[in-house]
Amino acid sequence: MGVIMKVENVSKHFAGLKALNKVSLEINDDEIFGIIGPNGAGKTTFFNVISGFNSPTSGKVFFAGKEMTGSNITQFCTRGIARTFQNIRIFSEMTVMENLLVGMHNRIHSTFFGVCMNTRKQRDVEKKAADKAMEIMEYLNIATFANEYAANLSYGTQRLVEIGRALASEPKLLLLDEPSAGMNQQETMELMKLIQGIRKLGPAIIVIEHNMKFMMNLSYRIAVLNFGELLMVDTPKEVQEDPRVIEAYLGKGEEY
Amino acid sequence: MYKINKRQIFGFVLLAVFCMVPWVINNTYIIKVISNAMLYSIIALSINLIVGFSGQLDFGRSAFAGLGGYFSAVVFTTYHVPFIIAFIGGALFAAFMGALLGLLCRYSSFDYLTLITIGFSEICRKVFEQWYSVTNGSFGFRTSRPSFFGFKFNSQQSMFYFCLVLLILCYIVIRRITKSKMGRGYKAIRDDEIAAAYSGIDIKNYKMVCFIIGSFFTGIAGAAMVHYTMFAAPTNYTIDESLIMLQMPILGGLGSLPGSIIGASVLTLLPEVSRGFYLYRLLFLGILLVILMRFAPNGLLGRHGIKDQIMDYISERRARNNGKPDKTNAEEKVVTAHGRNHEG
Ligand SMILES: Nc1ncnc2c1ncn2[C@@H]1O[C@H](COP(=O)(O)OP(=O)(O)O)[C@@H](O)[C@H]1O
Ligand SMILES: [Mg+2]
């Protein structure tokens, strides 16, 4: 066990608005880490800062044993981060298979010459990638949609495609931003099992969620954000009973 | 271990029939028009790569055809470089100029690519027109007849085959690029830049490389055109010309390679049908584009383009005539009907 992601005193200000204020956290490489907090608490901003979308106003970000403060998205990805988005982002005019192959981008080693000449090596590389994409699709139960355009799929399936694309890059750390949004009770339960299964496959996972029941069952530890401040980090049970959390978050209406 | 499927057989038959055209048709004018359509097809393919695949709007493609053409012509005729070297050199020169523009955007922003290409194409046209000592200005530049390892291209037939082989080679390479990791990268960038970045694609590099590759193919077609007509004039490389070139892949369907060839063929053959059409071509093409955008924004062969719409219509009719709903198709219609509106 080790620390995969460490953030030290990270702040992110947007024109005076403190979206994140001096947050320090350590995430282990074998846990499912939950982040909760009311809307606008800075959860998505936290993901953006630890994946290179925004660079922090101050503070440091370490990932996989290396300081990555100020690195861009591509550098974070190459190092082993993958994420899904609160508002789904898939390649809608590409097939599900292609979506996953794009996720595999840095694992496919083609040369320009190989592509133009369609060499045996190039064909092998593509074949292997397609096989692996198929494996992931089967794992996620979306193999039947392999050649369907992503735009034509239902919302829930698109979420799975997004997760599949993230998995295809074989990340060390997977960031899931409200993965159960728009899902019904049963789909949410299936998603929970899926996330637990993915954890066993390798990557550490950070999940942002509103659904407390979901988080209680899933997370090993939970961080609570409120107005950009880190209120506490503890086990789900402790978090649930903490009066500050109840005031900041649960008090606003549990379970929605 | 190549498996041959129906489509490939169809392609080979089509090709074989096409190869016989110069024997069957003795009218050199028709052969000339067809060859011209083939060269424009290469340009349409290159534009499709840039506009249809990586989603960058480029209004200056004719300039790159001009750069390839003039470079190749001048080097071949004035400096007597062997034809094949001058020819490839033209394409490489266009790619090089594409690389300069690409680098400019790479280190600033691709947001201005459209404006930059418009400006660049105007600059190029002016240079072709004013650099009298090299390009012979607005009188146009005459080239000598190309020859290839001692074989002179002195018949329309030989040029026809030259264009055909060139088109096939370019088509194969472009198709391979679009089917590879690179092509998927371009499409990913077109669909969602942020998600593409999160998949580890270096967006600016990819856009730049796509622009360079596209410029190479535009340049090679431009060079072939000049050697074919043995003449280059600045009036061939105007913005109007770029717009017509841009309409070819749009008409055929952005993202569809066969579509580009059809689009290019339609738009090069139509003006030959009547001189009147030639005079009003911009008006006609403008109207065509408006109609296209209204009823089939994805062109003839694009996704949900005219071909798909016709196919849907036919299968629907067939299903209705059979008395039972064609289930798979009915389902497909429902899911395709509400195209998702993705934010950001
Ligand atoms: N790019 C941005 N520019 C300005 N303000 C932003 C930006 N991104 C987020 N914010 C603000 O930062 C705060 C935190 O947002 P966010 O991280 O999305 O919250 P959460 O995901 O917890 O709901 C919000 O007040 C939001 O309006
Ligand atoms: Mg959020």
XYZ file of C-alpha atoms and ligand atoms in Angstrom:
628
model
C 0.000 0.000 0.000
C 1.182 3.488 -0.786
C -0.013 6.975 -1.472
C -1.028 7.489 -5.090
C -2.253 11.083 -4.897
C -1.192 13.736 -2.454
C -2.392 17.328 -2.454
C -0.811 19.896 -0.159
C -2.579 23.123 0.757
C -4.202 23.363 -2.627
C -6.292 26.452 -3.328
C -8.120 27.404 -6.473
C -9.586 30.878 -6.801
C -11.834 32.062 -9.590
C -11.761 35.846 -9.642
C -11.960 36.104 -5.876
C -14.244 33.112 -5.422
C -12.435 30.504 -3.339
C -13.584 27.326 -5.058
C -10.942 25.410 -3.102
C -9.272 26.737 -0.003
C -6.109 25.106 1.381
C -7.158 21.518 0.894
C -4.680 18.805 1.914
C -5.411 15.148 1.224
C -3.695 11.827 0.708
C -5.314 9.064 -1.283
C -4.021 5.500 -1.054
C -3.487 3.339 -4.092
C -5.864 0.633 -2.882
C -8.926 2.548 -1.788
C -12.206 3.892 -2.986
C -12.191 7.432 -1.733
C -15.422 9.384 -1.562
C -15.940 13.125 -1.824
C -19.229 14.645 -0.755
C -20.456 18.176 -0.264
C -23.308 20.419 -1.350
C -23.527 21.853 -4.843
C -20.827 24.403 -5.537
C -18.641 23.044 -2.730
C -15.706 22.647 -5.104
C -15.779 18.909 -5.739
C -15.516 19.092 -9.499
C -12.933 21.831 -9.142
C -10.914 19.437 -6.989
C -10.976 16.882 -9.819
C -10.010 19.571 -12.302
C -7.043 20.617 -10.191
C -5.714 17.096 -9.591
C -5.969 16.149 -13.252
C -4.388 19.166 -14.886
C -7.526 20.849 -16.215
C -6.935 23.812 -13.911
C -3.632 24.511 -12.252
C -3.992 25.384 -8.572
C -3.708 29.016 -7.481
C -1.416 27.793 -4.718
C -0.365 24.476 -3.217
C 1.146 21.321 -4.631
C -0.143 18.210 -6.330
C 1.800 14.934 -6.229
C 0.746 11.973 -8.295
C 2.356 8.538 -8.402
C 5.383 9.768 -6.524
C 6.068 12.829 -8.606
C 5.201 16.476 -8.238
C 2.761 17.340 -11.009
C 1.720 20.879 -10.038
C 1.118 22.846 -13.222
C 1.267 19.833 -15.540
C -1.336 19.675 -18.267
C -4.061 17.102 -18.812
C -2.043 15.024 -21.251
C 0.837 14.741 -18.795
C -1.483 13.619 -16.005
C -3.096 11.071 -18.328
C 0.204 9.701 -19.492
C 1.152 9.264 -15.874
C -2.009 7.302 -15.140
C -5.098 9.387 -14.415
C -8.426 8.827 -16.111
C -11.747 10.446 -15.370
C -15.408 10.654 -16.194
C -17.400 13.861 -16.217
C -20.391 15.183 -14.346
C -21.975 16.066 -17.702
C -21.135 13.080 -19.856
C -18.442 13.668 -22.422
C -18.273 10.954 -25.013
C -17.299 11.026 -28.664
C -20.841 11.010 -29.932
C -20.094 10.626 -33.659
C -17.846 7.646 -33.049
C -18.796 4.061 -32.292
C -18.516 2.614 -28.816
C -15.549 0.546 -29.995
C -13.821 3.670 -31.285
C -14.564 5.491 -28.039
C -12.716 2.800 -26.120
C -9.874 2.711 -28.623
C -9.428 6.448 -28.133
C -9.198 5.749 -24.420
C -6.383 3.347 -25.239
C -4.627 6.030 -27.249
C -1.310 6.021 -25.425
C -1.222 2.222 -25.240
C -1.371 1.822 -29.011
C 2.072 2.108 -30.515
C 1.729 2.794 -34.220
C 4.233 4.471 -36.464
C 3.250 6.744 -39.316
C 5.041 4.447 -41.721
C 3.260 1.431 -40.291
C -0.104 3.125 -40.733
C 0.511 4.177 -44.339
C 1.887 0.784 -45.363
C -0.571 -1.129 -43.186
C 2.260 -3.381 -42.044
C 1.699 -6.674 -40.298
C 2.840 -5.101 -37.050
C 0.329 -2.289 -37.411
C -2.475 -4.769 -38.044
C -1.423 -6.801 -35.003
C -1.346 -3.710 -32.821
C -4.854 -2.697 -33.960
C -6.176 -6.213 -33.551
C -4.810 -6.495 -30.032
C -6.281 -3.124 -29.094
C -9.679 -4.087 -30.501
C -9.583 -7.367 -28.590
C -8.838 -5.578 -25.387
C -11.554 -3.012 -26.000
C -13.946 -5.905 -26.576
C -12.894 -7.442 -23.278
C -13.665 -4.204 -21.445
C -17.003 -3.869 -23.212
C -17.911 -7.399 -22.200
C -16.950 -6.624 -18.626
C -19.267 -3.606 -18.689
C -22.017 -5.471 -20.531
C -22.023 -3.083 -23.463
C -20.437 -5.396 -26.039
C -23.695 -5.521 -28.005
C -23.323 -1.813 -28.729
C -19.734 -2.092 -29.983
C -20.521 -0.802 -33.461
C -23.288 1.582 -32.448
C -22.677 5.307 -32.542
C -22.356 6.618 -29.012
C -24.898 9.385 -29.694
C -27.589 6.747 -30.225
C -27.232 5.171 -26.796
C -29.271 5.717 -23.667
C -27.933 7.912 -20.910
C -27.010 5.010 -18.648
C -25.145 3.219 -21.428
C -23.288 6.379 -22.321
C -22.108 6.563 -18.714
C -20.775 3.032 -19.050
C -19.031 3.930 -22.307
C -17.376 6.813 -20.516
C -16.216 4.495 -17.736
C -15.046 1.989 -20.338
C -13.022 4.634 -22.120
C -11.407 5.619 -18.821
C -10.609 1.980 -18.017
C -9.137 1.435 -21.464
C -6.212 3.678 -20.563
C -5.355 1.313 -17.680
C -5.224 4.130 -15.151
C -3.586 4.049 -11.743
C -6.221 6.451 -10.460
C -9.773 6.715 -11.706
C -11.842 9.826 -11.004
C -15.625 9.422 -11.191
C -17.648 12.637 -11.069
C -21.212 11.842 -9.965
C -21.385 8.552 -11.871
C -24.885 7.681 -10.667
C -26.470 10.971 -11.738
C -29.594 10.230 -13.737
C -29.676 6.550 -12.810
C -32.517 4.754 -11.035
C -32.184 2.754 -7.824
C -31.398 -0.535 -9.519
C -28.881 0.930 -11.956
C -27.215 2.686 -9.049
C -26.818 -0.598 -7.194
C -25.317 -2.229 -10.270
C -22.977 0.692 -10.654
C -21.841 0.268 -7.081
C -20.934 -3.369 -7.683
C -19.199 -2.360 -10.866
C -17.054 0.235 -9.113
C -16.102 -2.293 -6.445
C -15.156 -4.725 -9.196
C -13.037 -2.131 -10.962
C -11.172 -1.404 -7.739
C -10.198 -5.087 -7.589
C -8.826 -4.821 -11.123
C -6.217 -2.318 -10.017
C -6.882 1.410 -10.033
C -7.498 3.508 -6.961
C -10.798 5.332 -7.295
C -12.077 8.702 -6.161
C -15.845 9.111 -6.425
C -17.887 12.269 -6.123
C -21.467 11.484 -5.192
C -24.550 13.013 -3.679
C -26.227 9.749 -2.825
C -25.195 9.095 0.795
C -26.354 5.499 0.892
C -24.257 4.814 -2.175
C -21.228 6.413 -0.573
C -21.637 4.682 2.786
C -21.466 1.265 1.165
C -18.758 2.058 -1.304
C -16.116 4.322 0.186
C -13.356 3.352 2.558
C -12.918 6.994 3.550
C -14.917 10.090 2.772
C -13.837 13.722 2.513
C -16.411 16.444 3.071
C -16.074 19.703 1.198
C -18.071 22.811 1.986
C -17.546 26.206 0.328
C -14.125 25.078 -0.803
C -13.012 24.060 2.682
C -12.171 20.520 3.653
C -14.441 19.890 6.666
C -13.182 16.432 7.555
C -11.848 13.136 6.265
C -12.986 9.979 7.994
C -14.758 6.655 7.655
C -18.295 6.794 6.290
C -19.739 6.023 9.697
C -17.940 8.853 11.472
C -18.738 11.263 8.659
C -22.403 10.425 8.754
C -22.632 11.145 12.444
C -20.597 14.332 12.525
C -22.736 17.337 13.408
C -20.819 19.665 11.073
C -21.540 17.404 8.147
C -25.172 17.069 9.091
C -25.398 20.820 9.211
C -23.508 21.444 5.991
C -24.870 18.695 3.914
C -27.118 16.044 5.285
C -29.287 18.592 7.014
C -30.277 19.893 3.633
C -32.231 16.729 2.937
C -30.763 13.281 2.926
C -31.235 10.796 0.153
C -32.192 12.382 -3.020
C -4.559 -13.617 -44.804
C -6.860 -11.230 -46.613
C -10.519 -12.037 -46.548
C -12.286 -10.687 -49.578
C -15.809 -9.467 -48.950
C -18.640 -8.247 -51.136
C -17.626 -4.650 -50.899
C -14.123 -5.357 -52.113
C -15.401 -7.349 -55.058
C -17.740 -4.490 -55.914
C -14.796 -2.095 -55.675
C -12.609 -4.185 -57.956
C -15.330 -4.536 -60.563
C -15.953 -0.810 -60.482
C -12.253 -0.169 -60.860
C -11.902 -2.589 -63.759
C -14.801 -0.945 -65.570
C -13.308 2.443 -64.859
C -9.915 1.392 -66.242
C -11.534 0.661 -69.587
C -12.975 4.148 -69.947
C -10.106 5.541 -72.054
C -10.494 2.630 -74.507
C -14.224 2.850 -74.823
C -14.500 6.598 -74.976
C -12.377 8.223 -77.613
C -13.497 11.731 -76.851
C -10.449 13.329 -75.228
C -12.609 16.069 -73.742
C -14.554 13.586 -71.638
C -11.379 11.865 -70.527
C -9.985 15.215 -69.549
C -13.048 16.055 -67.488
C -12.921 12.721 -65.694
C -9.217 13.112 -64.935
C -9.926 16.553 -63.573
C -12.622 15.113 -61.325
C -10.158 12.539 -60.024
C -7.617 15.194 -59.105
C -10.280 17.293 -57.403
C -11.279 14.146 -55.533
C -7.821 14.046 -53.971
C -8.240 17.650 -52.875
C -11.694 16.874 -51.488
C -10.220 13.944 -49.556
C -7.520 16.140 -48.086
C -10.097 18.730 -47.051
C -12.230 16.016 -45.550
C -9.272 14.980 -43.418
C -8.837 18.522 -42.106
C -12.446 19.686 -41.899
C -14.422 16.464 -41.579
C -12.133 14.490 -39.325
C -10.281 16.946 -37.135
C -12.995 19.605 -37.335
C -10.849 22.567 -38.353
C -12.429 24.984 -40.792
C -10.000 25.823 -43.560
C -10.884 28.395 -46.228
C -7.533 28.478 -47.971
C -7.109 25.088 -49.566
C -6.645 26.428 -53.076
C -3.513 28.224 -51.902
C -1.941 24.891 -51.041
C -2.916 23.458 -54.388
C -1.240 26.524 -55.891
C 1.887 26.148 -53.791
C 2.257 22.517 -54.798
C 1.496 23.315 -58.418
C 3.750 26.320 -58.840
C 6.646 24.814 -56.929
C 6.524 21.629 -58.915
C 6.086 23.456 -62.226
C 8.885 25.947 -61.656
C 11.337 23.370 -60.390
C 10.538 21.047 -63.279
C 10.444 23.561 -66.112
C 12.911 26.231 -65.072
C 15.395 24.075 -63.209
C 14.921 20.812 -65.144
C 14.632 18.633 -62.083
C 13.378 15.099 -62.923
C 9.610 14.992 -63.087
C 8.978 12.600 -60.228
C 11.156 14.634 -57.860
C 9.555 17.913 -58.903
C 6.140 16.332 -58.491
C 6.732 14.946 -54.991
C 8.652 18.137 -54.196
C 5.526 20.177 -54.887
C 3.568 18.129 -52.377
C 6.355 18.360 -49.819
C 6.573 22.103 -50.340
C 2.831 22.475 -49.713
C 3.220 20.303 -46.616
C 6.132 22.471 -45.496
C 4.088 25.646 -45.823
C 1.273 23.843 -44.013
C 3.750 23.034 -41.268
C 4.675 26.717 -40.930
C 1.021 27.703 -40.530
C 0.446 24.714 -38.282
C 3.366 25.660 -36.069
C 2.061 29.202 -35.860
C -1.248 27.860 -34.596
C 0.463 25.214 -32.468
C 2.177 27.907 -30.436
C -0.696 30.372 -30.374
C -4.168 29.009 -30.923
C -6.093 27.081 -33.510
C -9.082 29.353 -32.903
C -7.916 31.643 -35.668
C -7.076 28.962 -38.201
C -9.986 29.927 -40.439
C -8.936 33.574 -40.591
C -5.290 32.676 -40.993
C -6.019 30.400 -43.928
C -8.075 33.113 -45.639
C -5.243 35.594 -45.203
C -2.654 33.079 -46.269
C -4.507 32.185 -49.429
C -4.732 35.869 -50.384
C -0.987 36.270 -49.778
C -0.217 33.249 -51.921
C -2.393 34.483 -54.761
C -0.640 37.851 -54.673
C 2.759 36.185 -54.733
C 1.784 34.035 -57.716
C 0.573 37.166 -59.446
C 3.406 39.533 -58.600
C 6.552 37.414 -58.510
C 6.886 37.851 -62.207
C 10.458 36.551 -62.600
C 9.527 33.147 -61.222
C 5.818 32.657 -61.852
C 5.368 34.754 -64.978
C 2.707 36.738 -63.127
C -0.878 36.885 -64.284
C -0.002 35.584 -67.746
C 0.359 32.193 -66.138
C 3.209 29.742 -66.109
C 3.653 27.182 -68.879
C 5.320 23.892 -68.060
C 6.992 21.373 -70.305
C 5.488 17.953 -70.819
C 6.104 15.587 -67.916
C 7.938 12.344 -68.495
C 8.440 9.463 -66.178
C 11.522 7.241 -66.517
C 11.742 7.972 -70.203
C 8.014 7.507 -70.672
C 6.372 10.717 -71.892
C 2.875 11.540 -70.773
C 1.797 12.752 -74.152
C -1.636 11.248 -74.496
C -4.829 11.934 -72.605
C -4.975 8.213 -71.898
C -1.663 8.126 -70.094
C -2.639 11.137 -68.006
C -5.926 9.458 -67.179
C -4.101 6.472 -65.753
C -1.652 8.714 -63.959
C -4.540 10.502 -62.213
C -6.283 7.231 -61.462
C -3.226 5.650 -59.858
C -2.591 8.822 -57.883
C -6.170 8.936 -56.635
C -6.094 5.286 -55.602
C -2.811 5.691 -53.735
C -3.974 8.834 -51.942
C -7.310 7.244 -51.106
C -5.675 4.164 -49.618
C -3.238 6.145 -47.503
C -5.885 8.593 -46.265
C -8.211 5.728 -45.487
C -5.525 3.962 -43.503
C -4.800 7.139 -41.591
C -8.455 7.637 -40.730
C -8.794 4.035 -39.574
C -5.763 4.238 -37.326
C -5.020 5.709 -33.946
C -4.352 9.023 -35.691
C -7.726 9.145 -37.387
C -9.510 8.250 -34.187
C -7.566 11.016 -32.481
C -8.796 13.519 -35.091
C -12.392 12.440 -34.706
C -12.110 12.539 -30.919
C -10.822 16.106 -31.101
C -13.695 17.025 -33.412
C -16.291 15.496 -31.073
C -15.002 16.692 -27.700
C -11.657 18.347 -27.155
C -11.695 18.035 -23.380
C -12.493 14.335 -23.419
C -9.838 13.905 -26.103
C -7.263 15.608 -23.914
C -8.302 13.339 -21.046
C -7.644 10.366 -23.302
C -4.042 11.460 -23.583
C -4.247 13.033 -27.045
C -1.939 15.984 -27.550
C -4.554 18.161 -29.221
C -2.386 20.898 -30.681
C 0.132 18.459 -32.115
C -2.622 16.390 -33.610
C -4.284 19.382 -35.239
C -0.954 20.516 -36.604
C -0.020 17.122 -38.014
C -3.459 16.743 -39.559
C -3.063 20.112 -41.235
C 0.355 19.119 -42.577
C -0.839 15.782 -43.934
C -3.846 17.461 -45.515
C -1.592 20.067 -47.097
C 0.615 17.336 -48.540
C -2.322 15.758 -50.333
C -3.727 19.079 -51.499
C -0.271 19.925 -52.780
C 0.159 16.656 -54.633
C -3.187 17.123 -56.373
C -2.307 20.729 -57.143
C 0.985 19.641 -58.692
C -0.748 16.970 -60.740
C -3.280 19.504 -62.011
C -0.585 21.875 -63.191
C 1.380 19.139 -64.945
C -1.799 17.870 -66.489
C -2.895 21.171 -67.986
C 0.758 22.245 -68.362
C -0.333 25.628 -67.148
C -0.661 27.469 -63.826
C -2.390 30.815 -63.374
C -3.060 32.851 -60.232
C -6.784 33.007 -61.039
C -7.028 29.278 -60.272
C -6.080 29.873 -56.662
C -8.655 32.318 -55.354
C -10.887 32.144 -52.308
C -13.813 31.315 -54.594
C -11.896 28.269 -55.698
C -11.239 27.336 -52.059
C -14.933 27.592 -51.298
C -15.827 25.295 -54.159
C -13.183 22.837 -52.996
C -14.619 23.021 -49.490
C -18.095 22.270 -50.808
C -16.973 19.019 -52.383
C -16.482 17.019 -49.169
C -19.431 18.820 -47.566
C -21.714 17.771 -50.405
C -20.377 14.226 -50.253
C -20.661 14.112 -46.484
C -17.936 15.120 -44.059
C -16.312 12.059 -42.576
C -17.115 9.848 -45.569
C -14.218 9.237 -47.933
C -16.231 7.825 -50.873
C -18.520 10.808 -50.326
C -15.633 13.176 -51.028
C -15.027 11.528 -54.383
C -18.698 11.775 -55.290
C -18.891 15.378 -54.100
C -15.823 16.311 -56.113
C -17.137 14.512 -59.184
C -20.518 16.236 -59.037
C -19.043 19.675 -58.566
C -16.443 19.303 -61.315
C -18.753 17.628 -63.822
C -21.689 20.033 -63.416
C -19.873 23.139 -64.711
C -18.869 21.164 -67.792
C -22.477 20.372 -68.571
C -23.239 23.926 -69.547
C -21.325 27.138 -69.826
C -24.238 28.969 -68.260
C -23.851 26.872 -65.204
C -20.189 27.794 -65.036
C -21.014 31.503 -64.935
C -23.547 31.087 -62.158
C -21.735 28.324 -60.338
C -21.164 30.288 -57.128
C -24.836 31.242 -56.986
C -25.883 27.679 -57.678
C -23.441 26.192 -55.194
C -24.562 28.648 -52.538
C -28.188 27.632 -52.995
C -27.187 23.974 -53.063
C -25.353 24.366 -49.789
C -28.322 26.058 -48.111
C -30.661 23.281 -49.252
C -28.163 20.682 -48.132
C -27.799 22.232 -44.700
C -31.561 22.273 -44.301
C -32.351 18.725 -45.381
C -29.139 16.760 -45.062
C -26.493 18.577 -43.080
C -24.267 15.533 -43.380
C -24.243 15.492 -47.167
C -24.772 12.518 -49.433
C -22.856 9.746 -47.692
C -22.308 11.209 -44.213
C -24.022 9.755 -41.168
C -27.784 10.343 -41.572
C -26.949 11.911 -44.894
C -29.134 11.577 -47.959
C -28.112 7.949 -48.533
C -29.015 6.931 -44.976
C -32.291 8.816 -45.210
C -33.200 7.046 -48.431
C -32.228 3.673 -46.951
C -34.355 4.376 -43.881
C -37.242 5.374 -46.102
C -36.953 2.222 -48.203
C -36.773 -0.141 -45.255
C -39.701 1.645 -43.669
C -41.760 1.262 -46.832
C -40.763 -2.345 -47.120
C -41.722 -2.996 -43.525
C -45.087 -1.340 -44.042
C -45.748 -3.364 -47.163
C -44.925 -6.563 -45.329
C -47.650 -5.624 -42.879
C -45.487 -6.045 -39.824
C -43.203 -3.396 -38.439
C -39.534 -3.956 -39.088
C -38.586 -4.041 -35.456
C -34.873 -3.447 -35.550
C -35.288 -0.523 -37.863
C -38.143 0.969 -35.925
C -35.995 0.875 -32.818
C -33.113 2.410 -34.620
C -35.313 5.246 -35.759
C -36.374 6.035 -32.238
C -32.872 6.241 -30.879
C -31.560 8.218 -33.799
C -34.495 10.597 -33.751
C -33.457 12.398 -30.614
C -29.846 13.156 -31.329
C -28.227 14.004 -28.066
C -27.515 17.614 -27.332
C -24.272 17.533 -25.478
C -23.200 20.508 -23.471
C -19.903 22.266 -23.175
N -14.156 27.924 -14.496
C -14.776 28.538 -13.471
N -14.851 29.877 -13.434
C -15.466 30.497 -12.402
N -16.028 29.873 -11.380
C -16.004 28.528 -11.357
C -15.374 27.788 -12.407
N -15.492 26.466 -12.139
C -16.161 26.394 -10.965
N -16.467 27.620 -10.506
C -17.157 27.902 -9.263
O -16.510 27.208 -8.228
C -17.455 26.713 -7.291
C -17.270 25.231 -7.140
O -17.766 24.587 -8.309
P -17.726 23.015 -8.513
O -16.359 22.532 -8.207
O -18.250 22.733 -9.838
O -18.747 22.519 -7.411
P -19.328 21.069 -7.181
O -18.770 20.148 -8.187
O -18.935 20.718 -5.779
O -20.816 21.202 -7.284
C -18.821 27.103 -7.814
O -19.222 28.253 -7.120
C -18.579 27.405 -9.255
O -19.468 28.375 -9.708
Mg -19.615 19.019 -9.644
